[in-house]
Each structure stands twice: as C-alpha cells, then as structure tokens.
mmCIF file of C-alpha atoms in Angstrom:
data_model
loop_
_atom_site.group_PDB
_atom_site.id
_atom_site.type_symbol
_atom_site.label_atom_id
_atom_site.label_comp_id
_atom_site.label_asym_id
_atom_site.label_seq_id
_atom_site.Cartn_x
_atom_site.Cartn_y
_atom_site.Cartn_z
ATOM 1 C CA MET Z 1 -0.096 -0.273 0.316
ATOM 2 C CA ILE Z 2 0.967 3.805 -0.977
ATOM 3 C CA ARG Z 3 2.067 5.827 2.214
ATOM 4 C CA PRO Z 4 -0.813 8.868 2.798
ATOM 5 C CA GLU Z 5 2.287 11.483 2.765
ATOM 6 C CA ASP Z 6 2.905 10.050 -0.699
ATOM 7 C CA LEU Z 7 -0.977 9.902 -1.865
ATOM 8 C CA LEU Z 8 -1.559 14.039 -0.904
ATOM 9 C CA ARG Z 9 0.634 16.284 0.847
ATOM 10 C CA PRO Z 10 0.557 19.653 2.029
ATOM 11 C CA THR Z 11 1.873 22.394 -0.393
ATOM 12 C CA PRO Z 12 1.619 26.492 -0.392
ATOM 13 C CA ALA Z 13 -0.470 26.134 -3.157
ATOM 14 C CA GLY Z 14 -2.837 23.358 -1.213
ATOM 15 C CA LEU Z 15 -3.242 19.657 -0.629
ATOM 16 C CA TYR Z 16 -1.431 18.290 -3.662
ATOM 17 C CA CYS Z 17 -1.743 14.685 -5.295
ATOM 18 C CA PRO Z 18 1.719 13.624 -6.839
ATOM 19 C CA PRO Z 19 0.299 10.228 -8.639
ATOM 20 C CA GLY Z 20 -2.551 12.656 -9.957
ATOM 21 C CA ASP Z 21 -0.934 15.654 -10.286
ATOM 22 C CA PHE Z 22 -3.789 17.451 -8.656
ATOM 23 C CA TYR Z 23 -4.756 19.694 -6.408
ATOM 24 C CA ILE Z 24 -7.877 19.953 -3.696
ATOM 25 C CA ASP Z 25 -9.351 23.428 -2.974
ATOM 26 C CA PRO Z 26 -5.288 24.788 -4.031
ATOM 27 C CA VAL Z 27 -5.068 28.459 -3.003
ATOM 28 C CA ARG Z 28 -3.463 29.438 -5.817
ATOM 29 C CA PRO Z 29 -4.016 28.685 -9.700
ATOM 30 C CA VAL Z 30 -2.860 25.019 -10.913
ATOM 31 C CA ALA Z 31 -3.078 23.940 -13.829
ATOM 32 C CA ARG Z 32 -5.922 20.946 -12.155
ATOM 33 C CA ALA Z 33 -8.048 21.261 -9.227
ATOM 34 C CA VAL Z 34 -10.389 19.110 -7.260
ATOM 35 C CA VAL Z 35 -12.760 21.729 -5.643
ATOM 36 C CA THR Z 36 -14.901 20.377 -2.761
ATOM 37 C CA HIS Z 37 -17.858 23.561 -2.884
ATOM 38 C CA GLY Z 38 -18.183 27.333 -4.073
ATOM 39 C CA HIS Z 39 -17.136 28.957 -1.086
ATOM 40 C CA SER Z 40 -14.520 31.114 -2.140
ATOM 41 C CA ASP Z 41 -11.807 30.083 -0.457
ATOM 42 C CA HIS Z 42 -11.704 26.635 -1.332
ATOM 43 C CA ALA Z 43 -12.774 27.699 -4.880
ATOM 44 C CA ARG Z 44 -11.178 29.980 -6.924
ATOM 45 C CA SER Z 45 -10.559 31.180 -10.250
ATOM 46 C CA GLY Z 46 -8.323 30.640 -12.568
ATOM 47 C CA HIS Z 47 -7.327 27.331 -12.626
ATOM 48 C CA GLY Z 48 -6.630 25.273 -16.075
ATOM 49 C CA ALA Z 49 -8.898 22.389 -15.164
ATOM 50 C CA VAL Z 50 -11.716 21.951 -12.726
ATOM 51 C CA LEU Z 51 -13.076 18.554 -11.046
ATOM 52 C CA ALA Z 52 -16.513 19.375 -9.072
ATOM 53 C CA THR Z 53 -20.035 18.264 -8.608
ATOM 54 C CA SER Z 54 -21.642 19.670 -10.730
ATOM 55 C CA GLN Z 55 -23.426 22.585 -8.444
ATOM 56 C CA THR Z 56 -20.269 23.433 -7.308
ATOM 57 C CA LEU Z 57 -19.090 23.999 -11.265
ATOM 58 C CA ALA Z 58 -22.613 26.222 -11.402
ATOM 59 C CA ILE Z 59 -22.075 28.175 -8.629
ATOM 60 C CA MET Z 60 -18.490 28.809 -9.713
ATOM 61 C CA ALA Z 61 -19.876 30.133 -12.920
ATOM 62 C CA GLU Z 62 -22.361 31.902 -11.462
ATOM 63 C CA ARG Z 63 -20.090 34.024 -9.006
ATOM 64 C CA TYR Z 64 -16.762 34.393 -11.242
ATOM 65 C CA GLY Z 65 -18.280 34.274 -14.864
ATOM 66 C CA GLU Z 66 -18.637 31.030 -17.284
ATOM 67 C CA GLY Z 67 -14.549 31.588 -17.897
ATOM 68 C CA PHE Z 68 -13.667 30.701 -14.470
ATOM 69 C CA THR Z 69 -11.762 27.606 -15.718
ATOM 70 C CA ASP Z 70 -10.479 26.354 -19.109
ATOM 71 C CA LEU Z 71 -12.204 22.823 -18.631
ATOM 72 C CA ARG Z 72 -14.458 21.759 -16.053
ATOM 73 C CA GLN Z 73 -16.012 18.026 -15.671
ATOM 74 C CA ALA Z 74 -18.631 17.502 -13.626
ATOM 75 C CA LEU Z 75 -18.671 14.456 -10.872
ATOM 76 C CA ASP Z 76 -21.615 13.886 -9.134
ATOM 77 C CA TYR Z 77 -22.070 11.724 -5.729
ATOM 78 C CA GLY Z 78 -21.104 8.539 -5.927
ATOM 79 C CA ASP Z 79 -19.626 8.465 -9.153
ATOM 80 C CA TRP Z 80 -16.276 8.328 -9.753
ATOM 81 C CA THR Z 81 -13.498 9.017 -12.487
ATOM 82 C CA THR Z 82 -9.813 8.161 -12.619
ATOM 83 C CA HIS Z 83 -6.806 10.362 -13.424
ATOM 84 C CA SER Z 84 -3.246 9.266 -13.848
ATOM 85 C CA GLY Z 85 -4.167 5.558 -12.114
ATOM 86 C CA VAL Z 86 -5.493 7.844 -9.328
ATOM 87 C CA GLU Z 87 -9.725 7.350 -8.640
ATOM 88 C CA ILE Z 88 -11.438 10.450 -7.284
ATOM 89 C CA GLY Z 89 -14.730 9.770 -5.936
ATOM 90 C CA MET Z 90 -17.184 12.173 -4.562
ATOM 91 C CA ALA Z 91 -19.839 11.947 -0.952
ATOM 92 C CA PRO Z 92 -22.052 14.648 0.170
ATOM 93 C CA ALA Z 93 -20.318 16.776 2.900
ATOM 94 C CA GLY Z 94 -23.702 18.581 4.038
ATOM 95 C CA HIS Z 95 -22.270 21.845 4.040
ATOM 96 C CA VAL Z 96 -23.677 23.807 1.208
ATOM 97 C CA LEU Z 97 -25.627 22.670 -2.000
ATOM 98 C CA GLY Z 98 -23.123 20.752 -4.275
ATOM 99 C CA SER Z 99 -20.843 20.666 -1.418
ATOM 100 C CA ALA Z 100 -18.523 17.194 -1.197
ATOM 101 C CA GLN Z 101 -15.944 15.040 0.586
ATOM 102 C CA ALA Z 102 -12.807 14.147 -2.123
ATOM 103 C CA ILE Z 103 -12.633 10.247 -2.044
ATOM 104 C CA ILE Z 104 -8.987 9.592 -3.152
ATOM 105 C CA ARG Z 105 -8.484 5.649 -3.910
ATOM 106 C CA HIS Z 106 -4.714 4.521 -5.027
ATOM 107 C CA GLN Z 107 -2.760 1.224 -4.944
ATOM 108 C CA GLY Z 108 -4.758 0.228 -1.963
ATOM 109 C CA LEU Z 109 -5.321 3.820 -0.099
ATOM 110 C CA THR Z 110 -8.468 5.708 0.275
ATOM 111 C CA MET Z 111 -8.396 8.655 1.562
ATOM 112 C CA VAL Z 112 -11.135 11.157 2.336
ATOM 113 C CA VAL Z 113 -10.877 15.158 1.958
ATOM 114 C CA SER Z 114 -14.141 16.520 3.647
ATOM 115 C CA GLY Z 115 -13.802 20.074 3.026
ATOM 116 C CA ASP Z 116 -16.179 21.982 5.323
ATOM 117 C CA TYR Z 117 -18.889 19.572 6.498
ATOM 118 C CA LYS Z 118 -21.653 19.360 8.766
ATOM 119 C CA ARG Z 119 -23.561 16.135 10.519
ATOM 120 C CA ARG Z 120 -27.226 17.844 10.994
ATOM 121 C CA ARG Z 121 -30.137 17.754 8.327
ATOM 122 C CA ASP Z 122 -30.317 20.980 6.589
ATOM 123 C CA PRO Z 123 -33.341 21.446 4.025
ATOM 124 C CA THR Z 124 -31.132 22.631 1.149
ATOM 125 C CA CYS Z 125 -28.288 19.949 0.465
ATOM 126 C CA ALA Z 126 -27.378 16.458 0.876
ATOM 127 C CA GLN Z 127 -26.784 15.554 4.491
ATOM 128 C CA PHE Z 128 -23.426 14.034 4.974
ATOM 129 C CA GLU Z 129 -22.629 10.405 4.174
ATOM 130 C CA PRO Z 130 -19.230 9.268 6.556
ATOM 131 C CA VAL Z 131 -16.633 7.396 3.654
ATOM 132 C CA PRO Z 132 -15.231 5.239 5.125
ATOM 133 C CA CYS Z 133 -11.470 5.484 4.758
ATOM 134 C CA HIS Z 134 -7.600 4.677 5.669
ATOM 135 C CA VAL Z 135 -6.819 8.584 6.320
ATOM 136 C CA PHE Z 136 -10.060 11.206 7.049
ATOM 137 C CA ILE Z 137 -8.640 14.517 6.392
ATOM 138 C CA SER Z 138 -11.249 16.999 8.685
ATOM 139 C CA GLU Z 139 -11.610 20.496 8.924
ATOM 140 C CA ALA Z 140 -11.484 21.756 12.434
ATOM 141 C CA THR Z 141 -13.777 25.390 12.732
ATOM 142 C CA PHE Z 142 -15.136 24.718 15.462
ATOM 143 C CA GLY Z 143 -12.969 22.357 16.791
ATOM 144 C CA LEU Z 144 -13.282 23.096 21.440
ATOM 145 C CA PRO Z 145 -15.773 21.402 23.283
ATOM 146 C CA VAL Z 146 -17.487 24.854 24.017
ATOM 147 C CA PHE Z 147 -19.172 24.261 20.406
ATOM 148 C CA THR Z 148 -21.904 23.000 21.285
ATOM 149 C CA HIS Z 149 -24.289 23.926 18.479
ATOM 150 C CA PRO Z 150 -28.461 24.055 19.552
ATOM 151 C CA PRO Z 151 -30.885 23.170 17.172
ATOM 152 C CA ASP Z 152 -31.407 24.917 14.223
ATOM 153 C CA ALA Z 153 -35.599 24.862 14.865
ATOM 154 C CA GLU Z 154 -34.908 26.621 18.395
ATOM 155 C CA GLU Z 155 -32.733 29.276 16.478
ATOM 156 C CA ILE Z 156 -35.130 30.023 14.162
ATOM 157 C CA GLY Z 157 -37.973 29.924 16.399
ATOM 158 C CA ARG Z 158 -35.970 32.337 18.770
ATOM 159 C CA LEU Z 159 -36.366 34.829 15.321
ATOM 160 C CA VAL Z 160 -40.241 34.179 14.980
ATOM 161 C CA GLN Z 161 -40.703 35.218 18.396
ATOM 162 C CA SER Z 162 -38.606 38.146 18.042
ATOM 163 C CA LEU Z 163 -40.997 38.758 15.085
ATOM 164 C CA GLY Z 164 -44.425 38.578 17.198
ATOM 165 C CA GLN Z 165 -43.073 40.706 20.309
ATOM 166 C CA PHE Z 166 -41.842 43.304 18.200
ATOM 167 C CA PRO Z 167 -44.245 43.664 15.394
ATOM 168 C CA ASP Z 168 -42.880 47.318 14.717
ATOM 169 C CA ARG Z 169 -39.241 46.282 14.101
ATOM 170 C CA ALA Z 170 -38.059 45.025 10.730
ATOM 171 C CA HIS Z 171 -35.776 42.163 11.424
ATOM 172 C CA LEU Z 172 -32.670 42.236 9.497
ATOM 173 C CA VAL Z 173 -30.533 39.084 9.160
ATOM 174 C CA GLY Z 174 -26.915 38.992 8.584
ATOM 175 C CA ALA Z 175 -26.170 35.708 6.810
ATOM 176 C CA TYR Z 176 -23.547 34.806 4.189
ATOM 177 C CA ALA Z 177 -24.564 34.535 0.658
ATOM 178 C CA LEU Z 178 -23.630 30.651 -0.369
ATOM 179 C CA GLY Z 179 -25.858 28.682 1.728
ATOM 180 C CA LYS Z 180 -26.606 29.934 4.953
ATOM 181 C CA ALA Z 181 -28.862 32.783 3.987
ATOM 182 C CA GLN Z 182 -30.887 30.096 1.287
ATOM 183 C CA ARG Z 183 -30.741 27.941 4.949
ATOM 184 C CA VAL Z 184 -31.613 30.982 7.190
ATOM 185 C CA ILE Z 185 -34.861 31.620 4.345
ATOM 186 C CA ARG Z 186 -36.322 27.486 4.655
ATOM 187 C CA LEU Z 187 -36.087 27.309 8.146
ATOM 188 C CA LEU Z 188 -38.570 30.010 8.178
ATOM 189 C CA ARG Z 189 -40.744 28.425 5.486
ATOM 190 C CA GLU Z 190 -40.703 25.007 7.484
ATOM 191 C CA ALA Z 191 -41.359 27.162 11.037
ATOM 192 C CA GLY Z 192 -44.816 28.712 8.834
ATOM 193 C CA TRP Z 193 -43.208 32.007 7.731
ATOM 194 C CA GLU Z 194 -45.432 31.967 4.839
ATOM 195 C CA ARG Z 195 -45.080 36.126 4.195
ATOM 196 C CA PRO Z 196 -42.444 37.567 1.635
ATOM 197 C CA ILE Z 197 -38.389 37.393 2.658
ATOM 198 C CA TYR Z 198 -36.790 40.711 1.588
ATOM 199 C CA VAL Z 199 -33.298 40.063 0.096
ATOM 200 C CA HIS Z 200 -30.345 42.184 -0.032
ATOM 201 C CA GLY Z 201 -29.463 42.489 -3.822
ATOM 202 C CA ALA Z 202 -26.273 40.479 -3.066
ATOM 203 C CA LEU Z 203 -28.182 37.296 -2.600
ATOM 204 C CA GLU Z 204 -31.044 37.578 -5.321
ATOM 205 C CA ARG Z 205 -28.299 35.795 -7.893
ATOM 206 C CA LEU Z 206 -27.037 33.071 -5.634
ATOM 207 C CA ASN Z 207 -31.121 32.528 -4.457
ATOM 208 C CA ARG Z 208 -32.171 32.289 -8.421
ATOM 209 C CA LEU Z 209 -29.372 29.708 -8.565
ATOM 210 C CA TYR Z 210 -30.827 27.365 -5.569
ATOM 211 C CA GLU Z 211 -34.320 28.046 -6.997
ATOM 212 C CA ARG Z 212 -33.142 26.500 -10.195
ATOM 213 C CA GLU Z 213 -31.802 23.637 -8.010
ATOM 214 C CA GLY Z 214 -35.181 22.632 -6.575
ATOM 215 C CA ILE Z 215 -34.937 24.634 -3.125
ATOM 216 C CA ASP Z 216 -38.147 26.059 -2.592
ATOM 217 C CA LEU Z 217 -36.870 29.695 -1.256
ATOM 218 C CA GLY Z 218 -40.564 30.977 -1.135
ATOM 219 C CA PRO Z 219 -42.001 34.663 -1.626
ATOM 220 C CA ILE Z 220 -38.469 36.562 -2.286
ATOM 221 C CA LEU Z 221 -38.799 40.767 -2.807
ATOM 222 C CA PRO Z 222 -35.979 42.829 -3.490
ATOM 223 C CA ALA Z 223 -35.219 45.009 -0.133
ATOM 224 C CA THR Z 224 -34.423 47.662 -2.355
ATOM 225 C CA GLY Z 225 -36.341 50.797 -3.020
ATOM 226 C CA LEU Z 226 -38.414 51.215 -0.095
ATOM 227 C CA LYS Z 227 -38.767 54.213 1.688
ATOM 228 C CA LYS Z 228 -38.137 55.476 4.822
ATOM 229 C CA ASP Z 229 -39.011 52.805 8.799
ATOM 230 C CA ALA Z 230 -40.385 50.026 5.752
ATOM 231 C CA LEU Z 231 -40.569 46.557 6.852
ATOM 232 C CA GLY Z 232 -42.004 46.651 9.870
ATOM 233 C CA GLY Z 233 -42.750 43.185 11.142
ATOM 234 C CA GLU Z 234 -40.962 41.675 8.500
ATOM 235 C CA VAL Z 235 -37.910 39.890 7.972
ATOM 236 C CA ALA Z 236 -35.090 41.058 5.456
ATOM 237 C CA ILE Z 237 -31.925 39.430 4.927
ATOM 238 C CA GLY Z 238 -28.240 40.355 3.423
ATOM 239 C CA PRO Z 239 -24.891 39.942 3.812
ATOM 240 C CA PRO Z 240 -23.530 40.276 7.495
ATOM 241 C CA SER Z 241 -21.581 43.615 6.566
ATOM 242 C CA ALA Z 242 -25.148 45.315 5.041
ATOM 243 C CA ILE Z 243 -26.352 45.063 8.360
ATOM 244 C CA GLN Z 244 -24.565 47.785 9.763
ATOM 245 C CA ASP Z 245 -23.949 50.004 6.713
ATOM 246 C CA ARG Z 246 -26.138 52.098 5.341
ATOM 247 C CA TRP Z 247 -28.921 49.797 3.653
ATOM 248 C CA ALA Z 248 -29.855 48.822 6.818
ATOM 249 C CA ARG Z 249 -30.811 52.683 7.856
ATOM 250 C CA ARG Z 250 -34.165 52.741 5.557
ATOM 251 C CA PHE Z 251 -35.816 49.758 7.933
ATOM 252 C CA ALA Z 252 -38.194 50.393 10.879
ATOM 253 C CA ASP Z 253 -36.450 50.422 14.211
ATOM 254 C CA PRO Z 254 -34.360 46.512 13.221
ATOM 255 C CA VAL Z 255 -33.621 44.146 15.354
ATOM 256 C CA THR Z 256 -30.355 43.118 13.733
ATOM 257 C CA ALA Z 257 -29.319 38.983 14.054
ATOM 258 C CA PHE Z 258 -26.332 37.529 12.597
ATOM 259 C CA ALA Z 259 -26.675 33.700 11.816
ATOM 260 C CA SER Z 260 -23.151 31.880 12.797
ATOM 261 C CA GLY Z 261 -21.886 29.657 14.577
ATOM 262 C CA TRP Z 262 -19.481 32.599 16.143
ATOM 263 C CA MET Z 263 -22.857 34.172 18.098
ATOM 264 C CA LEU Z 264 -22.369 31.480 20.345
ATOM 265 C CA VAL Z 265 -19.831 33.681 21.434
ATOM 266 C CA LYS Z 266 -21.212 36.566 23.187
ATOM 267 C CA ALA Z 267 -18.357 38.563 22.982
ATOM 268 C CA ARG Z 268 -18.425 37.937 19.238
ATOM 269 C CA ALA Z 269 -22.205 39.268 19.023
ATOM 270 C CA ARG Z 270 -21.509 42.297 21.059
ATOM 271 C CA GLN Z 271 -18.373 43.431 18.666
ATOM 272 C CA ARG Z 272 -20.674 43.417 15.933
ATOM 273 C CA GLY Z 273 -23.253 44.955 17.849
ATOM 274 C CA VAL Z 274 -26.087 42.034 17.294
ATOM 275 C CA GLU Z 275 -29.193 42.400 19.382
ATOM 276 C CA LEU Z 276 -30.111 39.038 18.132
ATOM 277 C CA PRO Z 277 -27.848 36.819 17.683
ATOM 278 C CA LEU Z 278 -28.808 32.972 15.840
ATOM 279 C CA VAL Z 279 -26.423 30.052 16.442
ATOM 280 C CA ILE Z 280 -26.855 28.336 12.719
ATOM 281 C CA SER Z 281 -23.543 26.700 11.803
ATOM 282 C CA ASP Z 282 -23.096 25.057 8.416
ATOM 283 C CA HIS Z 283 -19.780 23.789 9.639
ATOM 284 C CA ALA Z 284 -19.639 20.776 12.630
ATOM 285 C CA ASP Z 285 -19.639 21.422 16.219
ATOM 286 C CA TRP Z 286 -17.380 19.634 18.686
ATOM 287 C CA GLY Z 287 -20.243 16.936 18.728
ATOM 288 C CA GLU Z 288 -20.173 16.218 15.016
ATOM 289 C CA LEU Z 289 -16.683 15.831 14.783
ATOM 290 C CA THR Z 290 -15.611 13.312 17.616
ATOM 291 C CA ASP Z 291 -18.790 11.931 16.208
ATOM 292 C CA THR Z 292 -17.293 11.571 12.439
ATOM 293 C CA PHE Z 293 -14.238 10.129 13.927
ATOM 294 C CA ASN Z 294 -15.517 7.781 16.314
ATOM 295 C CA ASP Z 295 -18.042 6.410 13.961
ATOM 296 C CA LEU Z 296 -14.790 5.644 10.840
ATOM 297 C CA ARG Z 297 -12.647 5.438 13.047
ATOM 298 C CA PRO Z 298 -9.668 5.597 10.175
ATOM 299 C CA GLU Z 299 -6.341 4.419 10.829
ATOM 300 C CA GLU Z 300 -5.038 8.433 10.753
ATOM 301 C CA ILE Z 301 -7.186 11.964 11.189
ATOM 302 C CA TRP Z 302 -5.353 14.819 9.571
ATOM 303 C CA ILE Z 303 -6.657 18.167 10.520
ATOM 304 C CA THR Z 304 -6.560 21.076 8.056
ATOM 305 C CA HIS Z 305 -7.406 24.151 9.759
ATOM 306 C CA GLY Z 306 -9.399 25.849 12.282
ATOM 307 C CA ARG Z 307 -8.889 24.702 16.051
ATOM 308 C CA GLU Z 308 -7.248 21.437 15.789
ATOM 309 C CA GLU Z 309 -5.317 21.605 19.207
ATOM 310 C CA GLY Z 310 -8.466 20.227 20.819
ATOM 311 C CA LEU Z 311 -9.078 17.191 18.182
ATOM 312 C CA LEU Z 312 -5.228 16.494 18.542
ATOM 313 C CA ARG Z 313 -5.720 15.702 22.109
ATOM 314 C CA TRP Z 314 -8.861 14.231 21.681
ATOM 315 C CA ALA Z 315 -7.338 11.626 19.475
ATOM 316 C CA GLU Z 316 -4.969 11.085 21.723
ATOM 317 C CA ILE Z 317 -7.308 10.180 24.503
ATOM 318 C CA ASN Z 318 -9.267 8.258 22.509
ATOM 319 C CA GLY Z 319 -6.421 6.363 20.795
ATOM 320 C CA MET Z 320 -6.647 7.827 17.497
ATOM 321 C CA LYS Z 321 -3.331 8.545 15.550
ATOM 322 C CA ALA Z 322 -3.884 12.425 14.232
ATOM 323 C CA ARG Z 323 -1.513 15.231 12.693
ATOM 324 C CA ALA Z 324 -2.096 18.947 11.689
ATOM 325 C CA LEU Z 325 -1.456 19.954 8.599
ATOM 326 C CA ARG Z 326 -1.598 24.078 9.092
ATOM 327 C CA LEU Z 327 -2.828 24.498 5.671
ATOM 328 C CA VAL Z 328 -3.270 28.134 5.127
ATOM 329 C CA GLY Z 329 -5.686 30.341 2.920
ATOM 330 C CA TYR Z 330 -9.150 29.122 4.801
ATOM 331 C CA ASP Z 331 -11.505 31.854 6.467
ATOM 332 C CA GLU Z 332 -12.670 30.423 10.136
ATOM 333 C CA GLU Z 333 -15.839 30.303 8.716
ATOM 334 C CA ASP Z 334 -17.724 31.467 5.116
ATOM 335 C CA GLU Z 335 -16.743 34.127 3.111
ATOM 336 C CA GLU Z 336 -19.485 36.562 1.864
ATOM 337 C CA ALA Z 337 -17.958 37.070 -1.619
ATOM 338 C CA PRO Z 338 -15.148 36.108 -4.061
ATOM 339 C CA PRO Z 339 -12.939 39.232 -3.591
ATOM 340 C CA ASP Z 340 -12.467 39.613 -7.856
ATOM 341 C CA ARG Z 341 -16.456 40.026 -8.108
ATOM 342 C CA PRO Z 342 -18.320 41.178 -5.704
ATOM 343 C CA ASP Z 343 -22.241 39.520 -4.983
#
C-alpha cells in the first residue's frame, strides 16, 4: 500500500496529489483542481481544469463568470473518475449546495478530504455521508468542546418569537450569501413563515440558482427602493456587513440578527452590535466532529484548518493517530463574496 504522505501532501498551494498531479481546494491558480464546494476560500477562479459536482461548478460560474476555468468536469455523488491511475469519487459533505467530500484511492489506500462539513440535516443540501477510509482529512473550525450548537429549529424559533414580540420593528438577518442565507430562508418556511422575505441584492443571483436546483425559497422580494422606516414586522436578509452599513438605515427600528456558529461567543455578538444572535452554523460542532471520527475509526486523522489542538488531544485520549496539516488560506467561517467579483 502506498504511504498517505505519498498520495496527498500539503504544499503552499494546498493539498497536492503527486501520482495524479492535481490539487484539492488549491488556494492559488493551478493546472488541475478538485474543488469540494463553492465558497471562495475553497473555490477560486483561474485554474486550468476544475473537477467538482455539477452544482459547485454552477455556483462557480455564477460567482466568477463562465470563464472561471479552461475546462470543467462534473463528478456527482456516487460517481467516479480516474486521472493518471488515481481514482476520484465524491460523497455529500452537508455543508452547502453541491458540497462534497473528495475520495482519493490509489494502490490500496483510500483518503477522504472532507472540505467543510456538518452532520445535521440541512433542507438546502444533501446530508453528510460517512465514507470508510484509511485517512480522514477534517476541518476543525469549531474544534473545541465549548462549541455545541443548538438545534436549528430552536434558533429560528427565537427569530419568529422576536417577530411576534416586536411587530413594528424590521428584523435584519446577516447571513452569508452562499448557503447560509438560503438555509435561513428554508428554515423560516419550515417554521411556518409564509410572508415574503426581503433580500439584499447580494443574495439575488444565488437565490435564483438555488431555485433552479429545486430548493423552494417561497416568496422573495428585493429590499430596494423602500421608503424610510420600511418593513416593520418583516424579515430582511443580507450579507453580515450590510446590517451595519447604510442599507440597514432605511428599515423601521431594526432588530439586528446574525446567523453564525460564532454567535455562541457572546463577545463576538457584542463586537458586531448584534441584538439577536442566531447560532446557526454550516460547520460541524465539537460533537459532530468527534462523532465522525468515532464512526469512521480511520487509521489516521489529518486536521487541515481551524482549532486543531483540541481535536489532537481528543484523538490521543481515544487512541487515534492524528496530525495537524496547518494549511493556510481558509477562512474561519464562510466568506461573503469572492474578492474579484462582489455579490
């Protein structure tokens, strides 16, 4: 069997597969890239060829333009391809629409690159599927025991409750444009909110893409051209930065909310001036991370980015071999827009 470090190794450009001569989620333009999902810290433009799920390719085209790569190849869940003798497969990661774990097989060794993932149900994307492997490469965004995220329905319930308590105030929800915004909308619909939801222009194109992919968001209206003190008792969603700029000033005595796993940290909510913190994350919390390691019981765990120290200690206590790759270039949570093409 080939050694893991001979199949995948960290480089300044990202995880590199020497036998296949491709990178996974490279942080700079390369000749051949396998991309796990559409957030801009993992999916960059300028690669010669990109292999990803069809939904991730559609997201990249929407965000960067049709010329984001010279050659694109769709590989959907359960499908396999071979490049230079290395097998590549995709399995759901549960992070955002189209997100995938990249499965790499060669000479009897199976390595799984999770990208970003979560284990709980998300009405806007396929649910995470554990893939048996020799080496599991995991993120660690919320890799500390303090990060135990409450049920999504409870957090959305707090938003609905606030709407009932303050019927004259607009409720502005900061949510990242790809994945989080659409998830918040769907969770509101599941909670019984049938009224139109108003959105910042940064969300409109990706909302339409989700609709084309079969995700019903219900009645959506643009939060533009409104009179001052508008939308009392209504919900408006925009990028987190928008709830703190001029866009927010047109609304009626707004209740500012922010949907993020980091809202579990009260100091972060105070720093942003968030009145209604909503602990809704698209990343695995501590329990989901450790449950995944227990489910898989791989020979090795590699931790790519985030708070790796806690997980390294947990693995040691539980008799698992783990190492930190310390890759750079990945955000703590999800970015608002690609830097070269604002949403």
